[in-house]
XYZ file of C-alpha atoms in Angstrom:
581
model
C -6.111 78.942 20.168
C -2.154 80.425 19.701
C -0.951 78.669 22.737
C -2.065 75.308 21.430
C -0.791 75.771 17.866
C 2.672 76.592 19.299
C 2.371 73.628 21.715
C 1.630 71.287 19.037
C 4.652 73.068 16.888
C 6.922 72.107 19.878
C 5.187 68.515 19.784
C 5.844 68.173 15.826
C 9.614 69.972 16.280
C 10.032 67.222 19.204
C 10.386 63.939 17.009
C 9.259 61.671 19.231
C 9.087 58.067 18.121
C 5.778 56.083 18.301
C 4.908 54.782 21.616
C 1.209 54.102 21.907
C 0.721 51.906 19.302
C 2.659 48.673 20.497
C 0.739 49.459 23.823
C -2.445 49.193 22.138
C -1.602 46.007 20.394
C -0.123 44.326 23.809
C -3.626 45.502 25.451
C -5.626 43.827 22.549
C -4.221 40.554 23.201
C -4.359 40.200 26.751
C -7.293 38.898 28.817
C -8.796 40.920 31.811
C -7.085 39.237 34.275
C -3.477 38.454 32.777
C -0.931 39.696 35.159
C -3.448 39.733 38.120
C -0.853 37.635 40.059
C 1.870 40.754 39.820
C -0.358 43.752 40.168
C -2.286 42.347 43.092
C 1.098 41.294 45.067
C 3.232 43.031 47.496
C 6.238 43.600 45.337
C 4.045 45.972 42.965
C 2.833 47.752 45.818
C 6.241 48.098 47.529
C 7.460 49.221 43.978
C 4.705 51.886 43.451
C 5.106 53.404 46.887
C 8.784 53.203 47.773
C 10.859 56.293 46.701
C 13.472 55.896 43.646
C 12.543 52.304 43.264
C 13.658 50.186 40.439
C 12.102 46.360 39.716
C 13.084 44.075 37.087
C 10.728 41.487 35.806
C 12.890 38.608 33.906
C 11.826 35.523 31.984
C 12.042 33.140 29.062
C 11.403 34.025 25.787
C 7.512 33.854 25.094
C 6.629 34.124 28.527
C 4.323 36.740 27.838
C 6.842 39.753 29.608
C 5.408 41.948 27.355
C 1.655 41.326 27.523
C 2.087 41.891 31.474
C 3.915 44.994 30.851
C 0.702 46.232 29.283
C -1.148 45.217 32.143
C 1.217 46.806 34.588
C 0.774 50.268 32.606
C -2.962 50.448 32.612
C -2.937 49.318 36.268
C -0.638 52.362 36.984
C -2.806 54.352 34.602
C -6.263 53.338 36.704
C -4.639 54.241 40.270
C -3.591 57.607 39.100
C -5.841 58.499 36.004
C -7.209 61.256 38.457
C -4.098 62.530 40.169
C -2.290 65.096 38.304
C 0.638 65.268 40.220
C 1.538 61.684 38.696
C 2.594 60.680 35.290
C 3.375 57.806 33.814
C 5.617 56.968 30.266
C 6.852 53.896 28.889
C 8.490 52.463 25.837
C 8.120 48.700 24.070
C 11.389 48.332 22.739
C 11.312 46.128 19.465
C 13.896 44.340 17.026
C 12.141 46.132 14.394
C 13.186 49.819 15.732
C 16.738 49.452 14.145
C 17.376 53.161 14.676
C 16.088 53.717 17.921
C 18.713 55.180 20.088
C 19.048 57.454 23.471
C 18.288 60.489 21.762
C 14.657 59.112 20.540
C 13.982 57.626 23.894
C 14.417 60.847 25.875
C 12.103 62.739 23.105
C 9.368 60.036 23.694
C 9.790 60.524 27.523
C 9.703 64.389 27.252
C 6.626 64.031 25.187
C 4.590 61.727 27.273
C 5.472 63.397 30.532
C 4.704 66.834 28.965
C 1.362 66.003 27.660
C 0.590 65.442 31.362
C 1.482 68.823 32.488
C -1.301 71.493 32.403
C 0.636 73.438 30.144
C 3.907 73.149 28.500
C 6.407 72.664 30.796
C 8.699 75.738 31.174
C 11.870 72.893 30.524
C 10.676 72.255 27.114
C 9.848 75.576 26.246
C 13.458 76.351 26.889
C 14.639 72.936 25.321
C 12.514 74.519 21.975
C 13.554 78.234 22.136
C 17.249 77.276 22.640
C 17.677 74.107 19.881
C 14.742 74.773 17.500
C 14.290 78.595 16.824
C 18.154 78.347 16.341
C 18.354 75.584 14.074
C 20.484 73.397 16.558
C 19.621 69.740 17.766
C 19.914 68.935 21.696
C 23.047 67.243 23.018
C 21.937 64.059 24.999
C 23.277 65.885 28.409
C 20.513 68.874 27.423
C 17.655 66.241 26.925
C 18.416 64.326 30.175
C 18.106 67.973 31.669
C 14.784 68.377 30.286
C 13.445 64.943 31.525
C 14.926 65.750 35.171
C 13.196 68.830 35.303
C 9.806 67.747 33.835
C 10.204 64.659 36.512
C 10.864 66.925 39.437
C 7.663 68.497 38.468
C 5.583 65.539 39.587
C 4.776 63.996 43.019
C 5.294 60.608 41.360
C 6.155 59.436 37.984
C 6.287 56.066 36.879
C 8.529 54.547 33.501
C 8.372 51.358 32.102
C 10.458 50.066 29.782
C 9.714 46.436 27.748
C 12.286 43.916 26.316
C 15.589 45.838 27.338
C 16.930 42.931 25.347
C 15.126 43.784 22.018
C 17.115 47.322 22.391
C 19.167 47.851 19.173
C 21.958 49.049 21.156
C 21.813 47.706 25.019
C 24.889 49.568 26.495
C 23.606 52.734 25.575
C 20.365 51.670 27.066
C 21.918 50.696 30.110
C 23.722 53.574 30.588
C 21.141 55.713 30.320
C 19.215 53.689 32.896
C 21.999 53.862 35.243
C 22.202 57.806 34.730
C 18.354 58.127 35.598
C 18.691 56.110 38.561
C 21.715 57.714 39.900
C 19.640 61.271 39.880
C 18.214 59.678 43.187
C 15.015 61.162 42.825
C 12.373 59.998 45.519
C 9.713 60.955 42.672
C 10.795 58.594 40.393
C 9.848 54.744 39.705
C 11.462 52.539 37.354
C 10.266 49.134 36.047
C 11.607 47.024 33.226
C 10.942 43.789 31.474
C 13.915 41.685 29.768
C 15.198 38.284 29.324
C 17.968 37.395 31.893
C 21.111 38.035 29.882
C 24.556 38.496 31.478
C 25.069 41.770 30.548
C 21.699 43.220 31.168
C 22.004 41.514 35.057
C 25.204 42.786 35.263
C 24.204 46.067 35.007
C 20.526 46.091 36.670
C 21.796 44.085 39.798
C 23.533 47.412 41.348
C 20.401 49.305 40.687
C 17.245 47.635 41.122
C 15.498 47.404 44.677
C 13.189 44.799 43.579
C 13.623 41.501 41.157
C 10.664 39.591 39.885
C 11.452 36.206 37.804
C 8.119 35.489 35.892
C 7.651 32.076 37.625
C 6.253 28.995 35.251
C 3.579 28.321 38.095
C 2.554 32.280 38.017
C 2.789 32.667 34.348
C 0.438 29.211 33.312
C -2.475 30.696 35.451
C -2.191 33.019 32.626
C -2.086 30.815 30.348
C -4.734 28.906 31.561
C -7.255 32.130 31.295
C -5.893 32.626 27.584
C -6.453 28.928 26.488
C -9.977 29.028 28.206
C -10.956 32.551 26.562
C -9.400 31.109 23.128
C -11.544 27.722 23.139
C -14.641 29.652 24.152
C -14.320 32.430 21.721
C -12.243 31.427 18.388
C -14.690 30.617 15.641
C -13.091 27.480 14.870
C -12.117 26.180 17.975
C -15.190 27.030 20.209
C -16.947 24.442 17.917
C -14.891 21.614 20.045
C -17.253 19.314 22.239
C -16.533 19.884 25.968
C -14.380 16.926 25.955
C -12.178 18.016 23.413
C -11.720 21.473 24.986
C -10.845 19.586 27.974
C -8.154 17.406 26.272
C -6.657 20.484 24.605
C -6.742 22.810 28.161
C -4.611 20.129 29.994
C -2.383 19.001 27.109
C -1.504 22.998 26.491
C -0.868 23.732 30.210
C 1.247 20.637 30.816
C 3.448 21.540 27.714
C 3.966 25.340 27.863
C 6.004 25.422 30.719
C 5.417 29.035 31.539
C 6.269 29.817 27.912
C 2.795 31.904 26.221
C 4.293 31.942 22.840
C 4.491 27.932 22.634
C 0.688 28.093 23.695
C 0.114 30.523 20.594
C 1.772 28.817 18.253
C -0.054 25.132 19.058
C -3.199 27.194 19.339
C -2.975 27.970 15.547
C -1.854 24.258 14.476
C -4.995 22.792 16.250
C -7.186 25.529 14.596
C -6.557 23.792 11.585
C -7.797 19.840 12.570
C -10.849 19.715 10.731
C -11.990 16.472 12.706
C -11.979 14.777 16.101
C -9.749 12.342 15.157
C -7.191 14.909 13.538
C -7.526 16.839 16.937
C -6.568 13.727 19.190
C -3.516 13.109 16.905
C -2.261 16.686 16.908
C -2.521 16.761 20.207
C -0.536 13.226 21.107
C 2.368 14.687 18.966
C 2.826 18.226 20.457
C 6.396 19.734 19.854
C 8.328 19.787 22.858
C 9.674 23.269 22.199
C 9.787 26.140 20.377
C 12.253 25.569 18.173
C 10.373 22.390 17.322
C 7.437 24.089 16.690
C 8.739 26.533 14.374
C 10.476 23.596 12.802
C 6.955 22.061 12.112
C 5.801 25.529 10.857
C 8.764 25.808 8.496
C 8.103 22.191 7.125
C 4.543 22.987 6.413
C 4.820 25.627 4.236
C 4.124 24.581 0.314
C 6.510 23.638 -2.069
C 5.645 26.536 -4.164
C 5.494 29.321 -1.454
C 9.367 28.255 0.118
C 10.805 30.973 -2.362
C 8.498 33.572 -1.141
C 8.553 32.691 2.583
C 12.121 32.799 2.685
C 11.761 36.267 0.731
C 9.604 37.734 3.348
C 11.450 36.234 6.538
C 14.439 37.949 5.502
C 12.636 41.364 5.191
C 10.714 40.647 8.226
C 14.021 40.036 10.282
C 16.736 42.386 9.324
C 14.382 45.466 7.625
C 15.499 48.867 9.177
C 11.946 49.439 9.870
C 8.651 47.406 9.751
C 7.262 47.064 6.654
C 3.341 47.620 5.430
C 1.348 44.511 3.971
C 1.539 46.545 0.706
C 5.165 46.518 0.690
C 5.941 43.018 0.995
C 3.319 42.015 -2.079
C 6.085 44.448 -3.877
C 9.171 42.088 -2.109
C 7.599 39.238 -3.546
C 7.251 40.315 -7.027
C 10.542 41.361 -6.891
C 12.313 38.282 -9.236
C 16.083 38.230 -8.678
C 16.333 35.166 -10.546
C 14.648 35.863 -13.700
C 16.388 34.821 -17.009
C 17.566 38.008 -17.992
C 18.551 39.440 -14.530
C 16.656 40.831 -11.367
C 13.685 42.562 -12.065
C 10.518 43.526 -10.939
C 7.382 41.719 -12.463
C 3.956 42.728 -11.578
C 2.551 39.485 -12.689
C 4.151 38.014 -9.491
C 2.029 40.698 -7.049
C -0.360 38.626 -5.080
C -4.073 39.340 -5.579
C -4.923 39.352 -2.219
C -2.417 40.789 0.267
C -3.214 38.658 3.156
C -2.055 35.633 1.603
C 1.007 36.473 2.827
C -0.483 35.082 6.442
C -0.969 31.448 4.655
C 2.436 31.245 3.473
C 4.294 32.134 6.429
C 1.651 30.835 9.112
C 2.330 31.772 12.832
C 5.667 32.975 11.787
C 4.477 36.256 10.966
C 1.690 38.949 12.382
C -0.180 41.484 10.928
C -0.794 44.376 12.894
C -2.613 47.930 12.535
C 0.224 50.851 11.119
C 2.368 52.522 13.994
C 3.263 55.191 11.733
C 5.763 53.760 9.519
C 8.870 56.419 10.051
C 12.493 57.256 9.256
C 14.597 58.556 11.854
C 17.427 60.609 9.723
C 20.562 61.968 11.147
C 21.636 65.365 12.238
C 24.422 66.851 10.926
C 26.657 65.637 13.821
C 25.181 62.140 13.137
C 22.608 61.992 16.055
C 19.201 60.799 15.703
C 17.230 63.655 14.971
C 13.935 64.497 12.929
C 11.410 61.838 12.028
C 9.854 61.665 8.502
C 6.325 60.151 8.918
C 5.190 58.894 5.295
C 1.532 59.781 5.009
C 0.819 56.880 2.301
C 1.417 54.551 4.667
C -0.516 55.705 7.765
C -3.603 53.692 6.935
C -1.549 50.312 5.979
C -1.390 47.123 7.882
C 2.061 46.527 8.918
C 3.739 42.684 8.467
C 6.138 41.648 11.520
C 7.903 38.666 12.881
C 5.585 37.012 15.181
C 7.890 37.433 18.072
C 11.440 38.043 18.692
C 12.349 34.503 19.294
C 11.065 33.602 15.447
C 14.502 35.926 13.935
C 16.678 34.080 16.716
C 15.662 30.959 15.310
C 15.851 31.742 11.792
C 19.408 32.838 12.328
C 20.337 30.063 14.681
C 22.678 27.300 14.699
C 19.870 25.010 15.049
C 18.199 25.761 11.698
C 22.037 25.988 9.912
C 22.466 22.479 11.192
C 19.088 20.801 10.243
C 18.638 18.682 7.409
C 18.366 20.537 3.819
C 14.451 21.014 3.777
C 14.620 23.237 7.187
C 18.473 24.826 6.736
C 16.971 26.186 3.437
C 15.534 28.648 5.742
C 18.718 29.483 7.794
C 20.452 33.093 6.902
C 22.443 35.458 8.838
C 22.389 39.280 8.689
C 24.965 39.374 5.967
C 23.117 37.329 3.802
C 19.823 39.272 4.581
C 21.345 42.747 3.927
C 22.753 41.428 0.410
C 19.364 40.247 -0.262
C 17.472 43.099 0.966
C 19.406 45.455 -1.163
C 19.311 43.322 -4.482
C 15.355 43.683 -3.911
C 15.781 46.871 -3.707
C 17.802 47.740 -6.573
C 16.135 45.713 -8.854
C 12.707 47.402 -7.742
C 14.218 50.801 -8.516
C 15.720 49.430 -11.838
C 12.243 49.202 -13.258
C 12.042 53.325 -13.664
C 13.481 53.322 -16.871
C 12.222 56.718 -18.461
C 13.183 60.068 -17.716
C 10.524 62.259 -15.174
C 8.797 58.934 -15.016
C 8.627 59.246 -10.941
C 6.575 62.002 -9.473
C 4.605 62.467 -6.143
C 2.408 59.385 -6.816
C 4.780 56.885 -6.963
C 4.909 56.127 -3.679
C 1.229 55.127 -3.650
C 1.563 52.907 -6.943
C 4.701 51.528 -6.246
C 4.724 50.979 -2.219
C 8.254 49.668 -1.936
C 10.009 52.690 -3.756
C 10.461 54.763 -0.484
C 12.083 52.290 1.559
C 14.327 50.791 -1.565
C 15.199 54.509 -2.725
C 16.210 55.434 0.765
C 18.026 52.216 2.503
C 19.317 50.141 -0.388
C 22.659 51.758 0.380
C 22.349 50.404 4.019
C 21.897 46.959 3.099
C 24.692 47.222 0.588
C 27.040 48.085 3.090
C 27.188 44.684 4.384
C 28.879 43.636 1.609
C 32.307 44.452 2.699
C 34.253 42.468 0.467
C 31.996 43.208 -2.855
C 32.013 39.937 -2.975
C 28.514 39.664 -4.390
C 28.143 39.733 -8.176
C 24.808 40.432 -8.527
C 24.848 42.879 -6.254
C 27.480 45.043 -7.964
C 26.143 44.541 -11.548
C 22.771 46.012 -10.141
C 24.896 49.184 -8.860
C 26.480 49.613 -11.792
C 23.319 49.832 -13.524
C 21.633 52.236 -11.338
C 24.577 54.538 -11.522
C 24.546 54.582 -15.402
C 24.521 58.859 -16.230
C 23.027 58.011 -19.543
C 20.194 56.093 -18.331
C 17.175 57.537 -16.154
C 17.452 55.285 -13.157
C 20.081 57.453 -11.305
C 18.052 60.411 -11.721
C 14.715 58.851 -10.838
C 16.468 57.420 -7.488
C 17.578 60.818 -6.270
C 14.071 62.330 -6.716
C 12.595 59.707 -4.776
C 15.259 60.017 -2.179
C 18.462 62.094 -2.632
C 20.797 60.824 0.739
C 22.581 64.436 0.513
C 19.399 66.378 1.816
C 18.522 65.091 5.201
C 15.701 67.529 5.076
C 13.501 66.760 2.686
C 13.162 64.575 -0.602
C 12.662 65.340 -4.138
C 15.621 68.340 -4.492
C 17.753 68.599 -7.412
C 20.825 66.722 -7.788
C 24.356 67.730 -8.917
C 26.674 65.381 -7.827
C 28.306 62.294 -9.878
C 27.694 58.832 -8.720
C 31.294 58.741 -7.286
C 29.956 61.534 -4.589
C 27.196 59.142 -3.434
C 29.193 55.639 -3.281
C 31.619 57.505 -1.274
C 29.262 58.800 1.530
C 27.574 55.262 1.585
C 30.932 53.374 1.907
C 30.530 51.544 -1.099
C 34.281 50.725 -1.788
C 33.948 48.128 -4.902
C 31.747 49.956 -7.069
C 33.658 53.289 -6.016
C 36.509 51.588 -7.307
C 35.217 50.597 -10.299
C 34.066 54.296 -11.058
C 37.540 55.707 -10.389
C 38.737 52.965 -12.622
C 36.287 54.088 -15.572
C 37.416 57.417 -15.388
C 35.636 59.351 -12.674
C 36.680 62.635 -11.664
C 38.424 61.466 -7.693
C 38.187 65.950 -7.260
C 34.873 66.535 -8.725
C 33.078 69.192 -6.354
C 29.504 69.435 -5.509
C 27.212 68.000 -2.966
C 26.497 69.017 1.133
C 29.885 68.061 1.936
C 31.634 69.460 -1.254
C 33.719 66.543 -2.491
C 33.770 62.582 -2.415
C 36.522 62.784 -0.079
C 34.589 64.737 2.456
C 31.624 62.948 2.300
C 33.446 59.745 2.781
C 35.319 61.359 5.624
C 32.202 62.866 7.231
C 30.655 59.903 7.104
C 33.567 57.454 9.042
C 34.221 55.213 5.772
C 37.884 55.039 6.320
C 38.839 52.778 3.460
C 36.956 54.743 0.855
C 38.924 58.017 2.121
C 42.236 55.570 1.741
C 41.020 54.768 -2.072
C 40.485 58.401 -2.901
C 43.728 59.416 -1.714
C 45.555 56.835 -3.549
C 43.532 57.968 -6.340
C 44.737 61.597 -5.898
C 42.144 63.096 -4.003
C 42.550 66.734 -3.001
C 42.377 67.192 0.734
C 42.190 70.644 0.361
C 39.636 70.836 -2.588
């Protein structure tokens, strides 16, 4: 019992990111024969058997690479499940994982490989004893050494990474792959998927032993199976006659050009056809491209839902982490255009949260929670512990349906479209400022002293995200040009009000280990830590003490310096900050 408890303690400390839920979701979407053209082929067999092999599978956006990746992983499991000398590890990159870095990926590999050992690997036990028990954070070099040691304990190790192009820090990831491959371990077999991007191709060309383009003809065979199965089992489409099903299948295969995502969107649209005549008309006018498909989806959004749709799309494109369905309901309930200023209005809450799917149609999807997690930085700025918030574990997660949706929303194509479509165009700065204003308006509802408690995160689902991340989004307003954002920040930092204290009870950014601890710092300390120049300048103009002491860093100057905010450092020095204070 003690051995197992100690092992679980080690895994808890390791704080590896969730890797199973995305695989589960991908497996749920695939058909039994999806990807058989690849996993039954010679290149796949060669990759499995060749020492230190590296295979790159690449294709166009929406070609079904993630679903194929799940087939590959399941196929490897099927052949190695009874072989204790073989291990499998994987990770599905996702643009929602804004804070995922190599540090976290290495922890993920360590956990997966260790779980397939008969006991706790010596390398992991050493990692824990030399770092956790000494309250140190392992360096990248130490983590790399641990992965290498564990890999070496198996006869064969298969590591699969999906969607390299969605990794938030591709250069760092490519460097990691290069270093792992250069170990030259005959036991190791790497497989990656991505789009054909120049930077990825430039690196992988020197590493890969096998390169597999997702040929349109081969992908269309999977698409044909998917369409056939959908027509047979979908509650709406299975009502079509055999002739109509044949028309649908022929039209979609002809128009797909190897793009799964395009087909999925067309099936969603055809599902809404209420008569044979409507179906025939829809099949005659199918959009030619994925972007044209997205154009039609946006144009079909009801006039009364346009503002809510834009709000949700900005959040889903640039939130720090995936948001729950309950959080999405709260987002819609924030009225930034209210007559008396931005505010949270409970009357705007949707009665049925799943109406969000109607508002945004095929652009969004709901999946089971994959543990809404938050990566926090250690004292050295590295990704460290993972904070898993229990209130969100059973919630559905709302996401953009595909990476191509975000690319479309920030594209020149949408920007240069007519007014009805360009209304939905935004970039990261616009979205970040919008998210920051939404978070602040939400926090400003807590106007009474001591009104925030242990139940607040359940009764007000957006409170944790808003408290944790508003500063991060506000940083995009580098020049401080958003008057509304500046006023909202100023309102939060009014010391005579309750909102400032309630924010710090929900989340104290000065404390990296827990939330809800007492605070003893003036607003200037936190604005300096967050790199918010305009509000810091306003506080100083209003008489804030530039040398006030307190906080983990000791002073506003030290906080700004430690977080790398050079402009804040210069401002504080100009206002007389004492470097020795």
